[in-house]
CSV table of C-alpha atoms and ligand atoms in Angstrom, one decimal:
chain,number,residue,atom,x,y,z
A,1,MET,CA,1.3,38.4,-0.3
A,2,ARG,CA,1.3,38.7,3.5
A,3,VAL,CA,3.5,36.6,5.7
A,4,LEU,CA,3.5,35.9,9.4
A,5,ILE,CA,7.0,35.4,10.9
A,6,VAL,CA,7.0,33.6,14.3
A,7,GLU,CA,10.4,34.0,15.9
A,8,ASP,CA,11.4,35.1,19.3
A,9,GLU,CA,14.9,36.2,18.5
A,10,VAL,CA,14.3,39.8,17.7
A,11,LYS,CA,17.4,40.3,15.6
A,12,MET,CA,16.6,37.2,13.5
A,13,ALA,CA,12.9,38.2,13.2
A,14,SER,CA,13.6,41.7,11.9
A,15,LEU,CA,16.3,40.4,9.5
A,16,ILE,CA,13.7,38.0,8.0
A,17,ARG,CA,11.1,40.8,7.9
A,18,ARG,CA,13.4,43.2,6.2
A,19,GLY,CA,14.4,40.5,3.6
A,20,LEU,CA,10.8,39.6,2.8
A,21,ARG,CA,9.8,43.3,2.6
A,22,ASP,CA,12.7,43.9,0.2
A,23,ASP,CA,11.2,41.1,-1.9
A,24,GLY,CA,7.8,42.9,-2.0
A,25,MET,CA,6.0,40.9,0.7
A,26,ALA,CA,4.1,42.3,3.7
A,27,ALA,CA,5.4,40.7,6.9
A,28,ASP,CA,4.3,40.8,10.5
A,29,VAL,CA,6.2,39.3,13.5
A,30,ALA,CA,4.9,37.3,16.4
A,31,ILE,CA,7.5,36.6,19.1
A,32,ARG,CA,5.4,34.1,21.1
A,33,GLY,CA,3.4,31.1,20.1
A,34,LYS,CA,0.4,32.5,21.8
A,35,ASP,CA,0.6,35.7,19.7
A,36,ALA,CA,1.0,33.6,16.5
A,37,LEU,CA,-2.2,31.8,17.3
A,38,TRP,CA,-4.4,34.8,17.6
A,39,MET,CA,-2.7,36.7,14.8
A,40,ALA,CA,-3.1,33.8,12.4
A,41,GLY,CA,-6.7,33.3,13.6
A,42,SER,CA,-7.7,36.9,12.9
A,43,THR,CA,-5.8,37.6,9.6
A,44,GLU,CA,-5.6,35.2,6.7
A,45,TYR,CA,-1.9,35.0,6.1
A,46,ASP,CA,-0.7,33.6,2.7
A,47,VAL,CA,2.1,31.8,4.5
A,48,ILE,CA,3.5,31.4,8.0
A,49,VAL,CA,7.3,31.2,8.8
A,50,LEU,CA,7.4,29.3,12.1
A,51,ASP,CA,10.6,28.8,14.2
A,52,VAL,CA,10.7,25.6,16.2
A,53,MET,CA,12.3,27.2,19.3
A,54,LEU,CA,9.9,29.6,21.0
A,55,PRO,CA,9.6,30.7,24.6
A,56,ASP,CA,6.1,29.6,25.5
A,57,MET,CA,5.2,26.7,23.3
A,58,ASP,CA,7.3,25.1,20.6
A,59,GLY,CA,6.7,25.4,16.9
A,60,PHE,CA,5.2,21.9,16.7
A,61,GLU,CA,2.6,22.8,19.2
A,62,VAL,CA,1.8,26.1,17.4
A,63,CYS,CA,1.4,24.2,14.1
A,64,ARG,CA,-0.8,21.5,15.7
A,65,ARG,CA,-3.1,24.1,17.3
A,66,LEU,CA,-3.3,26.2,14.1
A,67,ARG,CA,-4.6,23.2,12.2
A,68,GLU,CA,-6.9,22.3,15.1
A,69,ASP,CA,-8.3,25.9,15.0
A,70,GLY,CA,-9.0,25.5,11.2
A,71,VAL,CA,-6.1,27.7,10.1
A,72,TRP,CA,-4.8,26.2,6.9
A,73,SER,CA,-2.3,28.9,5.8
A,74,PRO,CA,0.8,27.0,4.5
A,75,VAL,CA,3.5,26.7,7.2
A,76,LEU,CA,7.3,26.7,6.6
A,77,MET,CA,9.2,25.6,9.7
A,78,LEU,CA,12.7,26.9,10.6
A,79,THR,CA,14.7,24.2,12.1
A,80,ALA,CA,18.3,23.7,13.3
A,81,ARG,CA,20.8,22.2,11.0
A,82,ASP,CA,21.0,18.4,11.3
A,83,ALA,CA,17.8,18.2,13.4
A,84,ILE,CA,16.2,15.5,11.2
A,85,ASP,CA,13.8,14.6,14.0
A,86,ASP,CA,12.5,18.2,14.1
A,87,ARG,CA,11.9,18.2,10.4
A,88,VAL,CA,10.0,14.9,10.5
A,89,ARG,CA,8.0,16.0,13.5
A,90,GLY,CA,7.2,19.4,11.9
A,91,LEU,CA,5.9,17.9,8.7
A,92,ASP,CA,3.9,15.3,10.6
A,93,THR,CA,2.3,17.9,12.8
A,94,GLY,CA,1.0,19.8,9.7
A,95,ALA,CA,3.8,21.9,8.4
A,96,ASP,CA,4.2,22.1,4.6
A,97,ASP,CA,7.9,22.7,4.3
A,98,TYR,CA,11.0,23.5,6.3
A,99,LEU,CA,14.2,25.3,6.0
A,100,THR,CA,17.3,24.8,8.1
A,101,LYS,CA,19.1,27.7,9.7
A,102,PRO,CA,21.2,29.4,8.3
A,103,PHE,CA,19.4,29.9,5.0
A,104,SER,CA,19.6,32.2,2.1
A,105,PHE,CA,16.8,34.8,1.6
A,106,ALA,CA,16.5,34.0,-2.0
A,107,GLU,CA,15.6,30.4,-1.1
A,108,LEU,CA,13.3,31.4,1.7
A,109,ALA,CA,11.4,33.9,-0.5
A,110,ALA,CA,11.1,31.3,-3.4
A,111,ARG,CA,9.8,28.6,-1.0
A,112,LEU,CA,7.3,31.0,0.5
A,113,ARG,CA,6.0,31.9,-3.0
A,114,ALA,CA,5.7,28.3,-3.9
A,115,LEU,CA,3.8,27.6,-0.6
A,116,ALA,CA,1.5,30.6,-1.1
A,117,ARG,CA,0.5,29.2,-4.6
A,118,ARG,CA,-1.1,26.2,-2.8
A,119,GLY,CA,-3.5,28.4,-0.9
A,120,PRO,CA,-5.1,27.7,2.4
A,121,VAL,CA,-6.5,24.3,1.5
A,122,GLU,CA,-7.7,22.1,4.3
A,123,ARG,CA,-5.2,19.2,4.6
A,124,PRO,CA,-5.5,17.5,8.0
A,125,THR,CA,-2.7,15.3,9.1
A,126,VAL,CA,-5.3,12.8,10.4
A,127,LEU,CA,-8.0,11.7,7.9
A,128,ARG,CA,-11.4,11.5,9.4
A,129,LEU,CA,-14.8,10.3,8.0
A,130,GLY,CA,-17.5,10.2,10.6
A,131,ASP,CA,-16.0,8.2,13.5
A,132,LEU,CA,-13.4,6.5,11.3
A,133,HIS,CA,-9.9,7.9,11.6
A,134,LEU,CA,-6.6,7.2,9.8
A,135,ASP,CA,-3.3,8.7,10.7
A,136,PRO,CA,-0.8,8.2,7.9
A,137,SER,CA,2.2,9.1,10.0
A,138,SER,CA,1.6,6.8,13.0
A,139,LYS,CA,-0.1,4.2,10.7
A,140,ARG,CA,-3.0,4.1,13.1
A,141,VAL,CA,-6.6,3.4,12.2
A,142,TRP,CA,-9.5,3.7,14.7
A,143,ARG,CA,-13.2,3.9,14.8
A,144,GLY,CA,-14.7,5.7,17.8
A,145,GLU,CA,-12.5,4.5,20.6
A,146,THR,CA,-11.5,1.2,19.1
A,147,ASP,CA,-8.2,0.7,17.4
A,148,ILE,CA,-8.2,-1.4,14.2
A,149,SER,CA,-5.2,-3.4,13.1
A,150,LEU,CA,-4.7,-3.5,9.4
A,151,SER,CA,-2.0,-5.0,7.1
A,152,ALA,CA,0.1,-2.6,5.0
A,153,LYS,CA,-2.0,-3.3,1.9
A,154,GLU,CA,-5.3,-2.9,3.8
A,155,PHE,CA,-4.1,0.4,5.2
A,156,SER,CA,-3.0,1.7,1.9
A,157,LEU,CA,-6.3,0.8,0.3
A,158,LEU,CA,-8.3,2.4,3.1
A,159,GLU,CA,-6.1,5.6,2.8
A,160,THR,CA,-6.9,5.7,-0.9
A,161,PHE,CA,-10.6,5.6,-0.1
A,162,MET,CA,-10.4,8.1,2.7
A,163,ARG,CA,-8.6,10.6,0.6
A,164,ARG,CA,-11.5,10.6,-1.9
A,165,PRO,CA,-14.7,10.4,0.1
A,166,GLY,CA,-17.8,10.1,-2.0
A,167,ALA,CA,-15.9,9.4,-5.2
A,168,VAL,CA,-16.6,6.3,-7.2
A,169,LEU,CA,-13.2,4.6,-7.7
A,170,ASP,CA,-12.8,1.8,-10.2
A,171,ARG,CA,-10.5,-1.2,-9.7
A,172,PHE,CA,-7.8,0.3,-11.8
A,173,GLN,CA,-7.7,3.6,-9.9
A,174,LEU,CA,-7.5,1.7,-6.6
A,175,LEU,CA,-4.7,-0.5,-7.9
A,176,GLU,CA,-2.9,2.5,-9.1
A,177,HIS,CA,-2.9,4.4,-5.8
A,178,ALA,CA,-2.6,1.5,-3.3
A,179,TRP,CA,-0.3,-0.9,-5.1
A,180,ASP,CA,3.0,-0.4,-6.8
A,181,ASP,CA,4.3,-2.1,-10.0
A,182,GLU,CA,4.9,-5.4,-8.1
A,183,TYR,CA,1.2,-5.9,-7.3
A,184,GLU,CA,-0.2,-9.4,-7.1
A,185,ASN,CA,-1.3,-9.9,-10.6
A,186,ARG,CA,-4.8,-11.1,-9.8
A,187,SER,CA,-7.8,-9.5,-11.4
A,188,ASN,CA,-9.8,-9.7,-8.3
A,189,VAL,CA,-7.2,-8.5,-5.8
A,190,ILE,CA,-9.1,-5.3,-5.1
A,191,ASP,CA,-12.3,-7.2,-4.4
A,192,VAL,CA,-10.5,-9.5,-2.0
A,193,TYR,CA,-8.9,-6.6,-0.1
A,194,VAL,CA,-12.2,-4.6,0.0
A,195,ARG,CA,-13.7,-7.7,1.6
A,196,TYR,CA,-10.9,-7.8,4.2
A,197,LEU,CA,-11.4,-4.1,4.9
A,198,ARG,CA,-15.1,-4.5,5.4
A,199,GLU,CA,-14.5,-7.3,7.9
A,200,LYS,CA,-12.3,-5.0,10.0
A,201,VAL,CA,-13.5,-1.4,9.7
A,202,ASP,CA,-17.3,-2.0,9.1
A,203,ARG,CA,-18.7,-5.3,10.2
A,204,PRO,CA,-17.7,-5.3,13.8
A,205,PHE,CA,-19.3,-1.9,14.1
A,206,GLY,CA,-22.4,-2.7,12.3
A,207,VAL,CA,-21.8,0.0,9.6
A,208,GLU,CA,-21.2,0.0,5.8
A,209,SER,CA,-18.6,2.6,4.8
A,210,ILE,CA,-17.5,1.1,1.6
A,211,GLU,CA,-20.3,0.8,-1.0
A,212,THR,CA,-20.2,-1.4,-4.1
A,213,VAL,CA,-21.2,0.6,-7.1
A,214,ARG,CA,-22.3,-1.9,-9.7
A,215,GLY,CA,-20.4,-2.0,-12.9
A,216,ALA,CA,-18.2,0.9,-11.7
A,217,GLY,CA,-16.2,0.1,-8.6
A,218,TYR,CA,-16.4,1.2,-5.0
A,219,ARG,CA,-17.2,4.4,-3.1
A,220,MET,CA,-16.3,5.4,0.5
A,221,ARG,CA,-19.3,7.1,2.2
A,222,VAL,CA,-18.5,10.6,3.4
A,223,LYS,CA,-19.5,9.9,7.0
A,224,GLY,CA,-17.6,6.7,7.1
A,225,GLY,CA,-20.8,4.7,7.2
A,226,ARG,CA,-22.2,6.4,10.3
A,227,GLY,CA,-25.7,7.9,10.0
A,228,GLU,CA,-25.9,7.1,6.3
A,229,SER,CA,-28.5,5.0,4.7
B,1,CA,CA1,13.6,31.0,18.1
């Protein structure tokens, strides 16, 4: 298992490196965000330990750019104690986990092993199908340059579709993911909401992203209705 440690405080960085090596991991150190970007781009690290405070660009920016560059190595962010905003921001910019300083090596190593098990799977923070976008953290939906305003339920249903492009989803699966136990007990609730969604994300743009699959349910087209027949 090979780890990239991104930390500018030399003492801290070498302490972490020593700890991880003692645990049998291979560990490299980058002391600037810029170095982290090229190192992570040229070597497929199993996991990246990323400090928030760096001299050139902060950890959030590094994380955002890694994902933008198509680097999907799991990222664990090191944040200051009590900095809840930092943790939220880190996770929302594409980090997978965080640990607050000071931490125990046993916990750091265990978390890194757990993250490495996930592998470098593509998991963008903003979902995108064709020109249709959905950002789960800011609750924004837009097609091309146009913002689309959705109710909470419509948003939740669209997110369910966009997380499973091309898959046929029956009404039960859609209910299960987009509604909780207090859902409106109407057998046609999904059909009603699919109609609402089509009115907002498709019709004004002259596309059809949500397909009806007769006798089975619905399917979100993989290009969001653009350039698909
Ligand atoms: Ca630092």
